[in-house]
XYZ file of C-alpha atoms in Angstrom:
576
model
C 18.674 -2.059 -8.918
C 15.629 -4.124 -7.906
C 14.649 -6.729 -10.465
C 11.746 -9.108 -10.804
C 11.312 -11.075 -7.604
C 11.760 -14.737 -8.411
C 14.610 -17.117 -9.013
C 17.378 -16.942 -6.428
C 19.233 -14.488 -4.243
C 21.174 -13.189 -7.256
C 18.068 -11.295 -8.341
C 18.026 -8.971 -5.324
C 20.118 -5.916 -6.064
C 18.268 -2.974 -4.523
C 20.541 -2.598 -1.493
C 23.731 -1.666 -3.309
C 25.338 1.748 -2.945
C 24.332 4.082 -5.744
C 25.952 7.051 -7.390
C 23.939 10.244 -7.769
C 23.531 9.454 -11.479
C 22.140 5.992 -10.617
C 19.772 7.569 -8.128
C 18.525 10.136 -10.659
C 17.966 7.481 -13.328
C 16.055 5.206 -10.955
C 13.961 8.130 -9.730
C 12.994 9.143 -13.290
C 12.154 5.566 -14.228
C 9.942 4.738 -11.286
C 8.337 8.093 -10.439
C 7.442 9.311 -13.920
C 5.764 12.716 -14.245
C 5.112 12.895 -10.493
C 8.861 12.826 -9.860
C 9.657 15.821 -12.065
C 10.378 19.170 -10.435
C 7.460 21.578 -10.288
C 7.636 24.858 -12.198
C 6.008 28.173 -11.465
C 5.750 31.332 -13.534
C 5.835 34.959 -12.431
C 2.045 35.357 -12.765
C 1.429 32.238 -10.753
C 3.732 33.521 -8.002
C 1.591 36.635 -7.730
C -1.505 34.498 -7.207
C 0.092 32.922 -4.139
C -0.137 36.159 -2.168
C -3.245 37.194 -0.255
C -4.732 37.719 3.191
C -3.325 35.584 5.999
C -5.393 34.601 9.067
C -3.756 35.008 12.451
C -4.698 31.505 13.628
C -6.929 28.504 12.980
C -10.626 28.991 13.711
C -10.970 25.231 14.221
C -8.201 22.662 14.546
C -8.112 19.741 12.152
C -8.319 16.604 14.343
C -5.245 14.386 14.428
C -6.777 10.915 14.436
C -3.582 8.954 13.804
C -1.913 7.601 16.961
C 1.727 8.646 17.135
C 4.479 6.213 16.234
C 6.392 6.627 19.482
C 9.264 4.455 18.249
C 9.888 6.854 15.373
C 9.369 9.865 17.624
C 11.982 8.590 20.072
C 14.412 7.905 17.220
C 13.958 11.472 15.930
C 14.685 12.803 19.407
C 17.972 10.894 19.164
C 18.529 12.640 15.781
C 18.246 9.370 13.869
C 16.273 9.676 10.637
C 15.422 6.348 9.086
C 13.370 5.863 5.927
C 13.205 2.322 4.587
C 16.735 1.012 4.171
C 18.411 4.404 4.538
C 19.483 6.086 7.746
C 20.825 9.540 8.568
C 22.368 10.418 11.946
C 22.695 14.160 12.614
C 23.881 16.555 15.256
C 21.500 17.491 18.043
C 18.311 19.128 16.633
C 19.941 19.525 13.212
C 17.351 19.932 10.432
C 17.640 16.916 8.112
C 17.699 18.956 4.886
C 20.800 20.811 6.131
C 22.854 17.672 5.413
C 23.462 15.689 2.201
C 20.581 13.229 1.870
C 20.981 9.575 0.860
C 18.620 9.703 -2.139
C 15.778 11.503 -3.864
C 13.420 8.988 -2.304
C 14.693 9.901 1.174
C 14.243 13.601 0.420
C 10.751 13.020 -0.961
C 9.629 11.286 2.228
C 11.168 14.045 4.381
C 9.317 16.806 2.521
C 5.975 15.096 3.184
C 6.352 15.576 6.977
C 4.635 12.260 7.770
C 6.992 12.120 10.754
C 5.863 15.472 12.218
C 3.157 14.284 14.621
C 5.464 11.533 15.911
C 7.944 14.210 16.949
C 5.166 16.360 18.407
C 4.170 13.388 20.595
C 7.512 13.593 22.418
C 6.394 16.248 24.910
C 7.379 19.895 25.097
C 10.909 19.344 23.783
C 9.569 17.359 20.826
C 7.014 20.058 20.040
C 9.659 22.768 20.152
C 11.900 20.735 17.870
C 9.024 20.055 15.449
C 8.217 23.776 15.251
C 11.901 24.543 14.717
C 12.088 22.068 11.836
C 9.026 23.634 10.207
C 10.613 27.082 10.507
C 13.860 25.724 9.057
C 11.964 24.210 6.126
C 10.196 27.528 5.506
C 13.509 29.357 5.484
C 15.021 26.890 2.989
C 12.039 26.003 0.785
C 9.118 28.213 1.796
C 9.184 30.596 -1.147
C 9.334 27.842 -3.759
C 11.414 24.761 -4.572
C 10.825 22.591 -7.621
C 11.401 19.277 -5.853
C 9.735 20.040 -2.522
C 6.712 21.756 -4.103
C 5.674 18.893 -6.380
C 1.937 18.408 -6.016
C 1.844 15.078 -4.166
C 4.366 15.839 -1.375
C 2.916 19.343 -1.025
C -0.562 17.943 -0.393
C 0.751 15.486 2.201
C 2.879 18.166 3.870
C -0.073 20.544 4.190
C -2.285 17.873 5.726
C 0.447 16.938 8.210
C 1.042 20.576 9.160
C -2.681 21.159 9.613
C -3.238 18.144 11.847
C -0.509 19.559 14.113
C -2.064 23.045 14.032
C -2.561 23.270 17.796
C 1.220 23.137 18.221
C 2.406 24.924 15.076
C -0.177 27.641 14.455
C -0.870 29.243 17.801
C -1.735 32.940 17.998
C 1.849 33.808 18.980
C 3.565 31.692 16.289
C 5.899 33.446 13.827
C 3.801 35.036 11.031
C 5.989 33.323 8.422
C 4.448 29.947 9.325
C 0.906 30.955 8.513
C 2.041 32.879 5.445
C 3.827 29.815 4.099
C 0.887 27.538 4.879
C -1.510 29.812 2.971
C 0.944 30.230 0.082
C 1.112 26.455 -0.366
C -2.667 26.066 -0.053
C -3.209 28.653 -2.780
C -0.589 26.953 -4.955
C -2.248 23.561 -4.558
C -5.668 25.046 -5.291
C -4.279 26.533 -8.528
C -2.799 23.270 -9.839
C -5.349 20.770 -8.510
C -7.568 20.749 -11.593
C -4.571 20.077 -13.851
C -3.215 17.042 -12.004
C -4.274 13.515 -12.980
C -2.564 11.875 -9.989
C -5.405 10.252 -7.961
C -3.475 10.568 -4.686
C -3.007 14.306 -5.162
C -6.603 14.830 -6.273
C -7.901 13.021 -3.188
C -5.657 14.747 -0.673
C -6.090 18.114 -2.387
C -9.878 17.778 -2.243
C -9.693 16.966 1.470
C -7.438 19.968 2.035
C -9.822 22.355 0.283
C -12.563 21.327 2.739
C -10.189 21.621 5.705
C -9.029 25.050 4.535
C -12.593 26.339 4.175
C -13.592 25.186 7.674
C -10.391 25.785 9.631
C -9.038 28.969 8.035
C -11.431 30.695 5.627
C -14.655 31.050 7.617
C -16.463 28.526 5.383
C -15.700 30.561 2.242
C -16.247 28.273 -0.794
C -17.048 25.354 1.506
C -19.898 24.100 -0.694
C -17.586 24.074 -3.710
C -14.943 22.142 -1.751
C -17.498 19.602 -0.512
C -18.780 19.069 -4.057
C -15.230 18.436 -5.249
C -14.672 15.880 -2.487
C -17.997 14.211 -3.328
C -16.725 13.734 -6.881
C -13.483 12.184 -5.692
C -15.343 9.815 -3.371
C -17.455 8.627 -6.311
C -14.345 8.224 -8.486
C -12.078 6.548 -5.943
C -14.328 4.522 -3.629
C -16.028 1.406 -4.983
C -19.663 0.552 -4.157
C -18.546 -2.124 -1.657
C -16.345 0.426 0.139
C -12.974 -0.636 -1.239
C -10.525 1.852 -2.680
C -10.362 1.715 -6.472
C -6.611 0.998 -6.231
C -7.496 -2.262 -4.399
C -5.065 -1.253 -1.656
C -6.174 -1.745 1.986
C -3.646 0.858 3.174
C -4.955 3.468 0.722
C -8.447 2.670 1.995
C -7.337 3.234 5.602
C -5.746 6.603 4.851
C -8.759 7.798 2.866
C -11.143 6.758 5.630
C -9.078 8.637 8.227
C -9.217 11.753 6.031
C -13.013 11.598 5.843
C -13.362 10.925 9.557
C -11.199 13.945 10.408
C -13.202 16.194 8.101
C -16.507 14.897 9.444
C -15.367 15.691 12.987
C -14.235 19.230 12.204
C -17.418 19.954 10.217
C -19.501 18.868 13.195
C -17.382 20.891 15.606
C -17.790 23.987 13.437
C -21.560 23.514 13.339
C -21.803 22.788 9.602
C -24.197 20.252 8.104
C -22.238 17.152 7.188
C -23.256 16.019 3.680
C -25.033 12.662 3.474
C -22.264 11.179 1.354
C -19.914 11.202 4.347
C -22.081 8.747 6.268
C -22.626 6.553 3.216
C -18.956 6.216 2.292
C -17.589 6.047 5.836
C -19.870 3.103 6.706
C -18.910 1.209 3.534
C -15.204 1.974 3.850
C -15.239 0.924 7.502
C -16.792 -2.426 6.596
C -14.179 -2.991 3.892
C -11.384 -2.018 6.269
C -12.654 -4.595 8.768
C -12.646 -7.149 5.918
C -8.887 -6.603 5.471
C -8.025 -6.418 9.185
C -6.063 -9.439 10.367
C -6.230 -10.932 13.873
C -3.060 -9.049 14.859
C -4.984 -5.823 14.250
C -3.086 -4.707 11.132
C -3.923 -5.135 7.428
C -3.314 -7.521 4.562
C -0.681 -5.877 2.304
C -2.396 -6.183 -1.078
C -1.247 -3.985 -3.978
C 0.529 -0.786 -2.893
C -0.355 -1.255 0.762
C 1.697 -2.178 3.817
C 0.571 -3.892 7.023
C 0.088 -0.560 8.772
C 0.011 -0.241 12.539
C -2.799 -1.958 14.467
C -3.443 1.146 16.545
C -4.061 3.207 13.403
C -6.553 0.661 12.037
C -8.289 0.615 15.426
C -8.426 4.428 15.479
C -10.447 4.375 12.257
C -12.750 1.498 13.176
C -13.419 2.850 16.672
C -14.808 6.085 15.186
C -17.491 4.407 13.105
C -21.049 5.250 14.102
C -21.931 1.537 14.248
C -19.957 -1.729 14.225
C -18.826 -2.517 10.664
C -20.884 -4.892 8.568
C -19.203 -8.299 8.235
C -19.044 -10.139 4.900
C -16.831 -12.659 3.103
C -17.165 -11.668 -0.567
C -16.226 -8.248 -1.971
C -17.160 -8.574 -5.672
C -16.449 -4.977 -6.708
C -13.045 -4.928 -5.012
C -12.291 -8.478 -6.196
C -11.538 -10.364 -2.973
C -12.835 -13.510 -1.273
C -12.364 -14.399 2.388
C -12.359 -17.924 3.841
C -12.457 -18.161 7.626
C -13.029 -21.097 9.959
C -11.934 -21.154 13.561
C -8.670 -19.229 13.809
C -7.698 -19.911 10.173
C -8.252 -16.996 7.792
C -7.482 -16.647 4.058
C -8.067 -13.688 1.743
C -7.777 -14.382 -2.002
C -7.084 -11.757 -4.666
C -9.534 -12.603 -7.454
C -9.956 -9.228 -9.129
C -8.400 -7.519 -12.114
C -6.233 -4.416 -11.967
C -8.089 -1.087 -11.775
C -8.401 1.122 -14.876
C -5.930 3.975 -15.558
C -4.776 6.028 -13.800
C -5.544 3.915 -10.726
C -3.477 0.942 -11.923
C -0.151 2.809 -11.863
C 0.807 1.115 -8.590
C -1.300 -2.063 -8.825
C 0.340 -5.485 -8.524
C 0.127 -8.504 -10.826
C -0.926 -10.808 -7.977
C -3.941 -12.626 -9.431
C -5.058 -15.584 -7.274
C -2.431 -14.795 -4.658
C -3.581 -15.090 -1.060
C -2.812 -14.096 2.522
C -3.116 -16.871 5.130
C -3.035 -16.467 8.908
C -3.760 -18.505 12.026
C -5.174 -16.064 14.554
C -2.554 -13.351 15.053
C 0.143 -15.501 13.383
C 0.688 -14.639 9.730
C 1.726 -17.645 7.649
C 1.585 -16.983 3.900
C 1.780 -13.513 2.430
C 3.335 -11.724 -0.551
C 6.521 -9.696 -0.744
C 4.370 -6.818 0.496
C 4.896 -3.130 -0.162
C 5.977 -0.001 1.680
C 6.079 3.618 0.560
C 9.124 4.007 2.834
C 11.282 1.533 0.882
C 13.257 2.642 -2.188
C 11.229 3.058 -5.352
C 12.896 0.265 -7.328
C 11.966 -2.216 -4.605
C 8.409 -0.876 -4.797
C 8.439 -1.656 -8.520
C 10.025 -5.099 -8.129
C 7.327 -6.399 -5.780
C 4.590 -5.595 -8.290
C 5.590 -8.657 -10.326
C 3.654 -11.922 -10.151
C 6.626 -13.771 -8.674
C 6.355 -11.547 -5.598
C 2.952 -13.052 -4.740
C 1.785 -16.408 -3.435
C 0.489 -17.706 -6.723
C 1.593 -19.499 -9.892
C 4.025 -18.018 -12.420
C 4.062 -19.517 -15.919
C 7.060 -19.171 -18.267
C 8.457 -16.397 -16.058
C 5.616 -14.095 -17.166
C 3.379 -11.760 -15.203
C -0.310 -12.632 -14.966
C -1.161 -8.978 -15.721
C 0.335 -6.906 -18.500
C 2.311 -3.805 -17.551
C 1.581 -1.048 -20.050
C 3.017 2.476 -20.037
C 0.487 5.105 -19.004
C 1.443 7.948 -21.343
C -0.028 10.590 -18.996
C 2.097 9.543 -16.011
C 4.946 7.639 -17.712
C 4.444 4.832 -15.190
C 3.787 1.172 -15.884
C 0.135 0.438 -15.200
C -1.064 -3.106 -14.537
C -3.792 -4.333 -16.907
C -5.935 -7.455 -16.435
C -5.713 -10.388 -16.222
C -8.527 -11.332 -18.556
C -11.134 -13.868 -17.525
C -10.554 -13.710 -13.780
C -13.442 -15.198 -11.824
C -14.283 -17.096 -8.648
C -17.081 -19.387 -7.432
C -17.777 -20.244 -3.821
C -19.603 -23.128 -2.159
C -20.266 -23.487 1.554
C -21.622 -26.822 2.697
C -21.595 -28.749 5.995
C -19.535 -25.995 7.635
C -16.814 -26.350 4.968
C -15.793 -23.870 2.273
C -14.833 -24.569 -1.328
C -13.497 -21.851 -3.613
C -12.818 -22.278 -7.325
C -11.041 -19.395 -9.112
C -9.231 -18.939 -12.400
C -7.726 -16.361 -14.737
C -6.604 -16.216 -18.363
C -3.525 -14.041 -17.933
C -1.332 -16.670 -19.606
C -3.833 -17.719 -22.268
C -2.576 -15.491 -25.105
C 1.121 -16.222 -24.636
C 0.978 -19.854 -23.480
C -2.518 -21.112 -24.284
C -3.216 -22.136 -20.666
C -5.561 -20.960 -17.904
C -4.482 -20.923 -14.272
C -7.102 -22.504 -12.041
C -6.811 -22.493 -8.247
C -9.135 -24.569 -6.054
C -9.156 -24.101 -2.290
C -10.843 -26.110 0.457
C -10.955 -25.069 4.128
C -12.073 -27.594 6.735
C -14.851 -26.702 9.133
C -12.584 -26.619 12.181
C -9.942 -24.457 10.487
C -7.192 -27.056 10.893
C -6.609 -27.727 7.200
C -6.308 -25.754 3.972
C -6.083 -27.888 0.847
C -5.234 -26.446 -2.522
C -4.952 -27.466 -6.137
C -3.264 -25.400 -8.846
C -3.842 -26.532 -12.412
C -2.886 -25.305 -15.864
C -5.701 -25.984 -18.310
C -5.933 -25.670 -22.070
C -9.444 -24.324 -22.791
C -11.746 -26.627 -24.759
C -12.464 -23.737 -27.126
C -8.790 -23.469 -28.048
C -7.252 -25.728 -30.690
C -4.372 -27.984 -29.559
C -0.921 -26.438 -29.701
C 1.394 -27.593 -32.474
C 4.341 -26.893 -30.166
C 4.550 -29.729 -27.659
C 7.444 -28.189 -25.752
C 6.691 -28.177 -22.039
C 6.460 -24.783 -20.304
C 8.203 -24.058 -17.018
C 6.134 -22.927 -14.036
C 6.656 -22.082 -10.371
C 4.157 -21.914 -7.529
C 5.340 -19.676 -4.707
C 4.176 -19.346 -1.120
C 5.961 -16.402 0.474
C 6.233 -16.893 4.231
C 5.904 -14.043 6.708
C 9.123 -12.977 8.495
C 7.659 -14.282 11.760
C 7.655 -17.854 10.378
C 10.604 -20.267 10.680
C 10.570 -22.973 7.990
C 12.232 -26.366 8.408
C 12.468 -28.808 5.508
C 11.584 -32.393 6.468
C 11.397 -35.677 4.607
C 7.669 -35.587 3.965
C 6.683 -32.020 4.909
C 7.925 -28.486 5.541
C 7.367 -27.487 9.165
C 6.299 -23.883 9.742
C 6.858 -22.532 13.256
C 5.249 -19.167 14.048
C 6.704 -16.794 16.601
C 3.629 -17.233 18.829
C 4.184 -20.998 19.001
C 1.633 -22.086 16.393
C 2.953 -24.869 14.146
C 1.791 -25.854 10.661
C 3.015 -28.411 8.133
C 3.071 -27.890 4.377
C 2.647 -31.112 2.410
C 2.683 -31.906 -1.292
C 3.451 -34.892 -3.489
C 5.155 -32.590 -5.995
C 8.844 -33.480 -6.171
C 10.210 -30.102 -7.260
C 9.590 -28.415 -3.908
C 12.225 -26.341 -2.129
C 12.799 -23.425 0.241
C 14.306 -20.168 -1.023
C 14.955 -16.749 0.382
C 12.492 -14.005 -0.522
C 11.884 -10.426 0.650
C 9.181 -8.679 2.666
C 8.624 -4.917 2.596
C 5.287 -4.453 4.361
C 6.803 -3.580 7.748
C 8.732 -0.607 6.323
C 12.066 -2.298 5.669
C 13.524 -5.038 3.455
C 13.334 -8.267 5.444
C 14.522 -11.649 4.184
C 12.140 -14.468 5.112
C 11.743 -17.721 3.194
C 9.349 -18.938 0.539
C 8.137 -22.369 -0.538
C 8.693 -22.924 -4.253
C 7.221 -25.762 -6.321
C 8.758 -25.835 -9.789
C 7.903 -27.972 -12.801
C 7.071 -28.118 -16.499
C 3.531 -27.988 -17.881
C 2.104 -29.778 -20.930
C 0.657 -27.077 -23.257
C -2.212 -29.426 -24.269
C -3.252 -30.745 -20.872
C -6.767 -30.513 -19.437
C -5.182 -29.895 -16.031
C -6.640 -32.982 -14.343
C -3.353 -34.790 -13.711
C 0.348 -34.003 -13.089
C 2.420 -32.306 -14.285
C -0.352 -29.715 -14.901
C -2.138 -30.413 -11.617
C -0.309 -29.762 -8.358
C -1.964 -30.540 -5.038
C -0.786 -29.197 -1.692
C -2.008 -28.628 1.856
C -1.337 -26.620 5.009
C -2.083 -28.744 8.088
C -2.236 -27.521 11.665
C -0.008 -29.389 14.069
C -1.490 -29.666 17.519
C 0.867 -28.284 20.147
C 1.049 -30.463 23.251
């Protein structure tokens, strides 16, 4: 089972073969209430019946470019989700075979793969329709696992964005009946769910249903509900309240699709669409790296560049550019081709912190399209215990004191998940002078347990050839000296992207990027080494390297000198 990321290779255990009992225990632990089977009573079943339209009045736009690699794999009957793979007979429905895990089944029932299969021409479209019919035959009446609120909402959205293939006038009536049955079911349970993901997607679906299927019946009510979710889940600077760039991207694509279908149907698009879309687009551009994808903060992966471009290209005007996002809690430093984004915000309040990471003062560093320093990343495709493991502070490019997390993980009693809280006292100050950037940030996440603040100072040269940093552990002046003079162990980690090859030298660590860019990491700190780490943000568990600086801190230091002050630098090496 995945454990805290830190230490050595012995800590990585998520790849081992599991029994069904292991799988069930892990699923319960890391999915909480959302992982429990849905239940439905006899009266509720009756409410799922009703009139069924013969076809869509308007098609919900599919704005997400197909993943042709996945589509081609599905045409070869290879189903891969994260670390798990299933190879079937020709056109065999995946749920007709024993599945590797509950996580694998959960991802299948969401149908995120459907449009990728549809993209594979006539044969792919026929196979996609056949799989939908097979699912309806097996699960269409009701199934506790498949009909949980979150996967149901995702499945409905994915079916609807493929409506021009699935719901033609001559399609089997069972398809439309099952679609409407699930929409009614979701409408019935939406007010009872506290899961933000379900509430968002459900609100989007109620608007899509009103426009595409119900002749605008209850459209105003659906738009009011979505307005409320926008206010609750989108911050004033356009960031998603979860502080996840990938969640922001998905939410923006939902709004863009709904805006397009509202316009096509001749309805007045509420003003809040334009307001939020412009802000979200600007924040998405903030997180877009030079390779076109995203920084994988919190529960977000890199994403695909073409999907990010699909969202940004649909904005009414070019996105506003900025370097400080105070509400979302991020700072950006950029000079020349060098770009750094620092996480200097606290975890969101419940229930939005259920998937947040304890990555305070961690950063993402890239040189043009070459990613250098990152975190362990995240992917919804990878097994749930790995998703939990990379939430820990040691999975981020920051300092870890006494093996503790900078944020507290507290059980959310409503969801039974561990929500990140804090850290307290996180702040940042910025100074730009003579074309150079200074950033001074700190947090008090270790203050209660260890009596020390973590302070991180960053300096970026005007030509973007040098990033200098200083990490210090400071006892606040307001705090009395500690009676315990025992030194406290710390580690500073810089997780390298899988595209970086690291070579340890006598006076520096050489970092060679796959595009030929070369950087050197230098420090006078003696306890510096290379270790293996993991990276999830490309949808699998990869094993790149990390730079680790270990030492012992004085609990009464002012942080001005070693061992409580560690200086380091990333220096660009000119390629001849």
